PDB file of C-alpha atoms in Angstrom:
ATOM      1  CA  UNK A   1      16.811  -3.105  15.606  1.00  0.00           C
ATOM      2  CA  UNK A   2      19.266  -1.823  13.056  1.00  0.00           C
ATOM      3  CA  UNK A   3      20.304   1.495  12.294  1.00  0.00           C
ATOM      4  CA  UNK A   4      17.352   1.115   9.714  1.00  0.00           C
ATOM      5  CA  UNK A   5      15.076   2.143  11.713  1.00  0.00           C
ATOM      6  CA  UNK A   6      15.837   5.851  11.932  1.00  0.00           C
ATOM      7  CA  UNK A   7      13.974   6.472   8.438  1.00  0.00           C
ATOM      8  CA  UNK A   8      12.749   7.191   9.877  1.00  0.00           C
ATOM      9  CA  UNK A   9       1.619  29.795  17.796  1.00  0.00           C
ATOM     10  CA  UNK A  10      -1.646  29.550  19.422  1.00  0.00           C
ATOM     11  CA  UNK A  11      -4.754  27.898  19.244  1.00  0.00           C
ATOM     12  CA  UNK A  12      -5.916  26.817  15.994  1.00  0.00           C
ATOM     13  CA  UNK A  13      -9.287  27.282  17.155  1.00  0.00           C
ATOM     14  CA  UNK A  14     -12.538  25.621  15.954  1.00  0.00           C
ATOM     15  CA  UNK A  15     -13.114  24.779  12.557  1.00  0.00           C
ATOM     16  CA  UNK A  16     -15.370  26.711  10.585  1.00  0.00           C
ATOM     17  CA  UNK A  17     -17.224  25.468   7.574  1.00  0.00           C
ATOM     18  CA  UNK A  18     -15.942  28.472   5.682  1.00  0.00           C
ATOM     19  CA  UNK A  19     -12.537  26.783   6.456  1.00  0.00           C
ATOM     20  CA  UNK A  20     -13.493  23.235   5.683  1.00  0.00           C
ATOM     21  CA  UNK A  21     -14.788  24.347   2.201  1.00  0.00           C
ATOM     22  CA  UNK A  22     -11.523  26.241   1.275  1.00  0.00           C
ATOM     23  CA  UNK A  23      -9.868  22.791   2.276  1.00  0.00           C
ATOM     24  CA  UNK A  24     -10.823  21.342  -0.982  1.00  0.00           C
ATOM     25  CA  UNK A  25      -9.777  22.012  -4.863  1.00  0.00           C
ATOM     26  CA  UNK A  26     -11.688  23.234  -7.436  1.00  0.00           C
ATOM     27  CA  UNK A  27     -13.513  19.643  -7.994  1.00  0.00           C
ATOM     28  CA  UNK A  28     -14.575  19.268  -4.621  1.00  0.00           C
ATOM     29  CA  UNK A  29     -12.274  16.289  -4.064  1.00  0.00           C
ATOM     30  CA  UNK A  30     -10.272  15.940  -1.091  1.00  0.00           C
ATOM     31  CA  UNK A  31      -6.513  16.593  -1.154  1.00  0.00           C
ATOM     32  CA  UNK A  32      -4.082  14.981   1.205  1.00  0.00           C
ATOM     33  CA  UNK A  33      -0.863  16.692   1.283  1.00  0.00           C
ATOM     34  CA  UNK A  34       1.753  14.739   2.377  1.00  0.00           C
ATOM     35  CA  UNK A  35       5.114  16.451   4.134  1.00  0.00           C
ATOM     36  CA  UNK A  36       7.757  14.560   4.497  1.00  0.00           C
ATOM     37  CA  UNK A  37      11.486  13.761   3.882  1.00  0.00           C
ATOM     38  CA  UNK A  38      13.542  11.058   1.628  1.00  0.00           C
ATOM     39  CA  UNK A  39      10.974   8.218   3.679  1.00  0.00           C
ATOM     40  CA  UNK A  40       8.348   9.463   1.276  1.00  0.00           C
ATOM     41  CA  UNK A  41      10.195  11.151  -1.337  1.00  0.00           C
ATOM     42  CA  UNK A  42      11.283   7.944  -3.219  1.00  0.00           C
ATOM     43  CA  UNK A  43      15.064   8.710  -2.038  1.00  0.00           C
ATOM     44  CA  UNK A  44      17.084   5.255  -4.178  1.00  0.00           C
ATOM     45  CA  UNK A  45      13.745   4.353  -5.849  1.00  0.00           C
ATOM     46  CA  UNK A  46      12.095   4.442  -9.181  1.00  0.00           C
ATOM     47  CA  UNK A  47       9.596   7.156  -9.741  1.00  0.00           C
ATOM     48  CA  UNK A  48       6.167   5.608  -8.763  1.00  0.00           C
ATOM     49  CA  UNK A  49       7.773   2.846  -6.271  1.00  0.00           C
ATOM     50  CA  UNK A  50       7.272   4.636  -3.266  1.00  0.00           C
ATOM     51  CA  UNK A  51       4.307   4.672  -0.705  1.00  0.00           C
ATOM     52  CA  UNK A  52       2.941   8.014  -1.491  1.00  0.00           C
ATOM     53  CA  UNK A  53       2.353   6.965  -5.016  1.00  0.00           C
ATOM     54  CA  UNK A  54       1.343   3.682  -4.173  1.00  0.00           C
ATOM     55  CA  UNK A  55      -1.142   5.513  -2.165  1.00  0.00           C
ATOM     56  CA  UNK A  56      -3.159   6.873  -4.959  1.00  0.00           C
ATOM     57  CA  UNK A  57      -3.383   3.988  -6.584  1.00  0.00           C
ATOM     58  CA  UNK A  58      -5.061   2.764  -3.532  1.00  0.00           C
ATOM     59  CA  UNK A  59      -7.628   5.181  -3.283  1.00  0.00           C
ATOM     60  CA  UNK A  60      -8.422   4.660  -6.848  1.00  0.00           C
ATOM     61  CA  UNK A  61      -8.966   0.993  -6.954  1.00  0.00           C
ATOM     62  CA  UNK A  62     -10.939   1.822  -3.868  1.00  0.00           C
ATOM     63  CA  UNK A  63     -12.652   4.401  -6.178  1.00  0.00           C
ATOM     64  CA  UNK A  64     -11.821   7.084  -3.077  1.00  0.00           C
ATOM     65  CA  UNK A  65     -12.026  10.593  -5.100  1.00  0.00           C
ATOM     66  CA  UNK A  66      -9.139  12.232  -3.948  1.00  0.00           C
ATOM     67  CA  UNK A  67      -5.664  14.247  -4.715  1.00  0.00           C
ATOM     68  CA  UNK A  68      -2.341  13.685  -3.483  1.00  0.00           C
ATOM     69  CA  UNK A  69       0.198  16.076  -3.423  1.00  0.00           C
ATOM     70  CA  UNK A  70       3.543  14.553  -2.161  1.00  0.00           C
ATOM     71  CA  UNK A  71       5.611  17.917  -0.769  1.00  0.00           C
ATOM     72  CA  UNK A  72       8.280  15.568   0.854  1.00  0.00           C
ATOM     73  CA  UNK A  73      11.800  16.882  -0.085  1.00  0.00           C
ATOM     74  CA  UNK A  74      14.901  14.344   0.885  1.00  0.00           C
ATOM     75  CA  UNK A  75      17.265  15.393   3.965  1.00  0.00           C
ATOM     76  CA  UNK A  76      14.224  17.642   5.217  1.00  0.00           C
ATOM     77  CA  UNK A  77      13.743  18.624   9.245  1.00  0.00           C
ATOM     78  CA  UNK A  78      11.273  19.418  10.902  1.00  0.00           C
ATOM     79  CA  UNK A  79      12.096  23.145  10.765  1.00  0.00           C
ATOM     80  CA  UNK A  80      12.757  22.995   6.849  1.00  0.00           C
ATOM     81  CA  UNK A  81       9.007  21.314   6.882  1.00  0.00           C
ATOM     82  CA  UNK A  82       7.551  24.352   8.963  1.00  0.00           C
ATOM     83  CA  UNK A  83       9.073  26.788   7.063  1.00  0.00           C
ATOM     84  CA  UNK A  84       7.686  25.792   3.611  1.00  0.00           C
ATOM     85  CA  UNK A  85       4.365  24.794   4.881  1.00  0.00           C
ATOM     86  CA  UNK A  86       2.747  28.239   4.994  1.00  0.00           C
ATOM     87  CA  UNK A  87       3.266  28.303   1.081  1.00  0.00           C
ATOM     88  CA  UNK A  88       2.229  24.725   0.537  1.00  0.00           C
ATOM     89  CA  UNK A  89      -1.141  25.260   2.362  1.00  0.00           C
ATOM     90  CA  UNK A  90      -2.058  28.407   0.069  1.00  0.00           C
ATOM     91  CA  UNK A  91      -1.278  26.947  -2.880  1.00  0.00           C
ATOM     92  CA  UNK A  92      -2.658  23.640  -2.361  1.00  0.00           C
ATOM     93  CA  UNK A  93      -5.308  23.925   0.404  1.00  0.00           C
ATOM     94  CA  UNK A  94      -5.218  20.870   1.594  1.00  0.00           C
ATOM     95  CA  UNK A  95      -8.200  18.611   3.238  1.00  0.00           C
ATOM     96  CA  UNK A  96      -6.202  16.394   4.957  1.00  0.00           C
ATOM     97  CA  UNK A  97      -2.441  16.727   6.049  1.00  0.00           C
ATOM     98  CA  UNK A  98      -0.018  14.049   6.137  1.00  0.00           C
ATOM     99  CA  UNK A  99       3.167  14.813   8.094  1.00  0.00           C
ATOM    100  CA  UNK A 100       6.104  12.549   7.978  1.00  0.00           C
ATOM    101  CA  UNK A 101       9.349  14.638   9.819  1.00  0.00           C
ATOM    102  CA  UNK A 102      11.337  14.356  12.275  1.00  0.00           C
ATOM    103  CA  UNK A 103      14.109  11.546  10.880  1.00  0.00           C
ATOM    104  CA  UNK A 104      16.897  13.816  10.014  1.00  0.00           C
ATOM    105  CA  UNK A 105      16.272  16.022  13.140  1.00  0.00           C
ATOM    106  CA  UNK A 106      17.757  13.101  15.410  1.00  0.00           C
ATOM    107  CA  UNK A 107      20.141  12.336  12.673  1.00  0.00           C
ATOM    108  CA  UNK A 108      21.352  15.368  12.902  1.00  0.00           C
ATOM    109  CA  UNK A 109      21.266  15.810  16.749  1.00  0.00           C
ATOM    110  CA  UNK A 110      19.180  18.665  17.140  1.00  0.00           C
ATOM    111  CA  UNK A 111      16.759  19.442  20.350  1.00  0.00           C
ATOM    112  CA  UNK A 112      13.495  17.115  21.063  1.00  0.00           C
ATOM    113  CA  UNK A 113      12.360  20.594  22.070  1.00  0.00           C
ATOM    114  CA  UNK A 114      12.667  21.937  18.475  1.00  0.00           C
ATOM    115  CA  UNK A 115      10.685  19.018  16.926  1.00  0.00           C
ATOM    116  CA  UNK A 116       8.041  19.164  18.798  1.00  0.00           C
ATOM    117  CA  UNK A 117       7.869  22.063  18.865  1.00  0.00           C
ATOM    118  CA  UNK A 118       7.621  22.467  14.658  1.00  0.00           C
ATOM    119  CA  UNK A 119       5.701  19.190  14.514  1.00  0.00           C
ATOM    120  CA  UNK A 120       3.013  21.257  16.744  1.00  0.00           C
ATOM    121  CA  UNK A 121       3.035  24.615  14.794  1.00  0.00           C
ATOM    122  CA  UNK A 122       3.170  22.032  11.481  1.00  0.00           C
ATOM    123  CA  UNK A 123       0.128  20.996  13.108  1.00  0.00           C
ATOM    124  CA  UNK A 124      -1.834  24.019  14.227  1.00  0.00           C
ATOM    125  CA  UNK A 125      -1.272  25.377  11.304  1.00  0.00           C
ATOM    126  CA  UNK A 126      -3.195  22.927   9.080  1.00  0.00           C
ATOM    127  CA  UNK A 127      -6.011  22.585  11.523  1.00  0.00           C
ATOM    128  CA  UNK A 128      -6.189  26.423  11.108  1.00  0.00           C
ATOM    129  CA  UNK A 129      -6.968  25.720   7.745  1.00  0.00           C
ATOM    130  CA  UNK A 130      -9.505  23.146   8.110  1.00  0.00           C
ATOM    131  CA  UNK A 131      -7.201  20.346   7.448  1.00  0.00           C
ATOM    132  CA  UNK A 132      -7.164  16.868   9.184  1.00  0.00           C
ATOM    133  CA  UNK A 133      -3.902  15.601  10.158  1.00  0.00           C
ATOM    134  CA  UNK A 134      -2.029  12.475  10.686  1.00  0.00           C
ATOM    135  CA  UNK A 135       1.101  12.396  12.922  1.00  0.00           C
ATOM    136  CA  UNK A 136       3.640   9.440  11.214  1.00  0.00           C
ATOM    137  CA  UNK A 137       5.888   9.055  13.806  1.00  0.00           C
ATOM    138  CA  UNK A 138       9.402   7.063  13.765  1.00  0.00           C
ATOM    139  CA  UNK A 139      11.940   5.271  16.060  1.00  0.00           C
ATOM    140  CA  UNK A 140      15.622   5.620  16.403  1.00  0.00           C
ATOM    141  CA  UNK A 141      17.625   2.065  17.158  1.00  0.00           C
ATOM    142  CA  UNK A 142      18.740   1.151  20.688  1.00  0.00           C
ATOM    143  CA  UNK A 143      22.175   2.953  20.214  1.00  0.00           C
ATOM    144  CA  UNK A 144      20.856   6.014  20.793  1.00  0.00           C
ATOM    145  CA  UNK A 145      20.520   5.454  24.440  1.00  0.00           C
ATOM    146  CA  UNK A 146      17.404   4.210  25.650  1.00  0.00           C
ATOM    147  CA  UNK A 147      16.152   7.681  27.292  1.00  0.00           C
ATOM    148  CA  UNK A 148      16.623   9.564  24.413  1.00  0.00           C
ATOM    149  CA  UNK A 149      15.105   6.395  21.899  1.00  0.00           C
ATOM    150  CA  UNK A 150      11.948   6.465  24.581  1.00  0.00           C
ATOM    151  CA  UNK A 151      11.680  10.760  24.462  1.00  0.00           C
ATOM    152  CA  UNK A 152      12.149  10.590  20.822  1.00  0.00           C
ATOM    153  CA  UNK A 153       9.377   8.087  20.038  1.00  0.00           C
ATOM    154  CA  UNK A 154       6.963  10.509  22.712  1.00  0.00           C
ATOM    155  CA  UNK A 155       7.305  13.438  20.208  1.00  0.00           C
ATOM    156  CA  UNK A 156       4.866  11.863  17.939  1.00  0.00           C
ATOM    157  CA  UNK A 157       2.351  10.648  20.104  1.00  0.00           C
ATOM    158  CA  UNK A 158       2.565  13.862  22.246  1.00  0.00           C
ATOM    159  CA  UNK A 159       1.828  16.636  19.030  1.00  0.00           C
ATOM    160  CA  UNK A 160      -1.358  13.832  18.350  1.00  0.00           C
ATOM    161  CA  UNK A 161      -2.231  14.026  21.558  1.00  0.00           C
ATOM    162  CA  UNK A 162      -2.251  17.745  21.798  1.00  0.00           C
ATOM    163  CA  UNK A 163      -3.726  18.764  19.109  1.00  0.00           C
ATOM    164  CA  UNK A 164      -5.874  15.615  18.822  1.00  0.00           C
ATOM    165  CA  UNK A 165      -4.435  14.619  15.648  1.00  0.00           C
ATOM    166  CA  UNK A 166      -4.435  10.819  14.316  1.00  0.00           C
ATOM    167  CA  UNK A 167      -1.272   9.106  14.618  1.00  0.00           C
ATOM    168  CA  UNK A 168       0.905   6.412  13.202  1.00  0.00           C
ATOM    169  CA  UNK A 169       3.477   5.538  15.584  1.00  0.00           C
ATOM    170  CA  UNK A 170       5.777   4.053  13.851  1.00  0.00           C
ATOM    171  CA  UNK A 171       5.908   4.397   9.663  1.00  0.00           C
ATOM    172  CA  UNK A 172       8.695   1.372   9.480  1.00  0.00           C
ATOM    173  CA  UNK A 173       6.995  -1.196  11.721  1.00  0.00           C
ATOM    174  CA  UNK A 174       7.100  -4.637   9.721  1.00  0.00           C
ATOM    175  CA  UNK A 175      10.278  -3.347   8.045  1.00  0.00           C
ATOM    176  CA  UNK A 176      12.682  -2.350  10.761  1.00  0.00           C
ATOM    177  CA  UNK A 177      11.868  -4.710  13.124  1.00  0.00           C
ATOM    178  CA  UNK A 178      11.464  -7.418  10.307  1.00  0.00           C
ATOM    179  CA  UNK A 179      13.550 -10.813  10.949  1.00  0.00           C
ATOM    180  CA  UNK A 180      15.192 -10.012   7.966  1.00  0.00           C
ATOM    181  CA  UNK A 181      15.165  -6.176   8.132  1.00  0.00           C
ATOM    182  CA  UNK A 182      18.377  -5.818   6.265  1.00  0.00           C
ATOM    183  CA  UNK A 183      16.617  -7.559   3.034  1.00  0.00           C
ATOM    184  CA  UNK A 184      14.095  -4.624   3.091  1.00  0.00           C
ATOM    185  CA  UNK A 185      16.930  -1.270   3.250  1.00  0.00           C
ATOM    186  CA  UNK A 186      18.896  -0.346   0.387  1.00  0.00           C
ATOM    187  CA  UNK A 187      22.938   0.209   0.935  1.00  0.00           C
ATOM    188  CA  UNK A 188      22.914   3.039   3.223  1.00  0.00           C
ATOM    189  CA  UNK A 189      20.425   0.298   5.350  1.00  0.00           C
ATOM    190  CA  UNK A 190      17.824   3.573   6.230  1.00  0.00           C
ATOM    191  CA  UNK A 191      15.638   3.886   3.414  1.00  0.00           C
ATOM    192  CA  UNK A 192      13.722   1.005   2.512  1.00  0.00           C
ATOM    193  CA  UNK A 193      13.597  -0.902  -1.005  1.00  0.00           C
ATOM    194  CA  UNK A 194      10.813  -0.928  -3.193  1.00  0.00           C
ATOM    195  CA  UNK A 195       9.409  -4.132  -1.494  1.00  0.00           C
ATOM    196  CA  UNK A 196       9.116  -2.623   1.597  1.00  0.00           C
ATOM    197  CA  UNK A 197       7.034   0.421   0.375  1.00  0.00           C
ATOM    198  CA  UNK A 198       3.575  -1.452   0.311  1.00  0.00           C
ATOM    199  CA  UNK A 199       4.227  -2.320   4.368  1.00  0.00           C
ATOM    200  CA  UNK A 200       4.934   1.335   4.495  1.00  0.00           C
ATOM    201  CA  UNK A 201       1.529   2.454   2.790  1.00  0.00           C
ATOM    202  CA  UNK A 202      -0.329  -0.412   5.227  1.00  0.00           C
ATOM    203  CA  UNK A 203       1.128   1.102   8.599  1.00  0.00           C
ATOM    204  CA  UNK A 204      -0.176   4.375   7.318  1.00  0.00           C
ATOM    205  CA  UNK A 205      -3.506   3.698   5.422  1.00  0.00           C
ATOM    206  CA  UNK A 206      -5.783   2.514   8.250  1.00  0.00           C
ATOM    207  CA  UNK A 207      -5.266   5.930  10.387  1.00  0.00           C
ATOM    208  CA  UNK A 208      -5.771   7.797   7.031  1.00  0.00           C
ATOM    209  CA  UNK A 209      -8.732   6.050   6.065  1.00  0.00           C
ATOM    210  CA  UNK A 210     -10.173   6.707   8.719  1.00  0.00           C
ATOM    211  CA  UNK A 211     -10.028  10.385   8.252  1.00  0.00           C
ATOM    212  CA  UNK A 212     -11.413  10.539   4.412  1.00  0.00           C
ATOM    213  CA  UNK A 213     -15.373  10.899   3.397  1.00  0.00           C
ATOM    214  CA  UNK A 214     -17.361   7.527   3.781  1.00  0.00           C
TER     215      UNK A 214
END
């Protein structure tokens, strides 16, 4: 695996149907709120290339009555994720919470303490509000060191786990590990091309299905 593959308080209690019915907009339609960084913010790509936008025209050719709100901001952390969140949940109110961090917190080097710790309160948070959430974890590439590539990768499936949360574990499986992975990442050879973005929205539509109305 290539460097490529990097790009990738309290209990929130039981969830009332007071907070389940704020979780929608004024329509009644779900809306999935998706948090992430330059993975899902189209970073190098044309406006309406990317997987989040390719999501909605999923749901709509699956005639799946829903909103999507893509809140990803390039070069975001985990921490710059929790902090905004609070804000984003008010003014959206989300039904269903898509959160996509953690990349630039081991590109940057900081704690596995800290990210799982914000993926968690990320977490908590939603459920608080009667959202659903999916956990889109990533990988770092064998140079990292093999302990810290194998307590990395944990952080995902240990916030699901927790807060029993669906998960994806890995958003760039098909792409990073791809025989020709390089064909699929632009220059930098971390965010993927256009062509990859459908894999992207595969690895990450079954898990979200799941969670949306019948």
């Amino acid at each position: 695996m290539t460097t490529a593959a990097l790009c990738g308080a309290g209990s929130a209690g039981t969830w009332t149907a007071a907070a389940q019915a704020q979780a929608t907009n004024a329509s009644g339609k779900p809306v999935i709120l998706v948090l992430g960084d330059s993975l899902s913010a189209e970073y190098g790509l044309k406006r309406g290339e990317g997987w989040v936008p390719l999501l909605e025209k999923r749901l709509a050719q699956q005639k799946i009555a829903a909103t999507v709100v893509n809140a990803s901001i390039s070069g975001d952390t985990s921490s710059g994720g929790r902090a905004r969140f609070p804000a984003l949940l008010v003014q959206h109110k989300p039904s269903h919470v898509v959160v996509e961090l953690g990349a630039n917190d081991a590109l940057r080097g900081l704690p596995l303490s800290d990210t799982e710790s914000n993926l968690l309160q990320i977490t908590k948070a939603a459920q608080a509000a009667g959202a659903k959430v999916l956990i889109v974890g990533i990988q770092v590439p064998p140079n990292y060191g093999g302990d810290y590539t194998r307590r990395f990768e944990a952080v995902f499936s240990k916030v699901a786990g927790v807060t029993k949360s669906a998960l994806v574990p890995f958003l760039l499986k098909g792409v990073a590990d791809a025989p020709d992975a390089l064909s699929l990442f632009q220059a930098d050879r971390i965010h993927p091309t256009a062509v990859a973005q459908p894999q992207l929205l595969d690895n990450v539509w079954p898990e979200l299905r799941k969670l949306l109305p019948k």
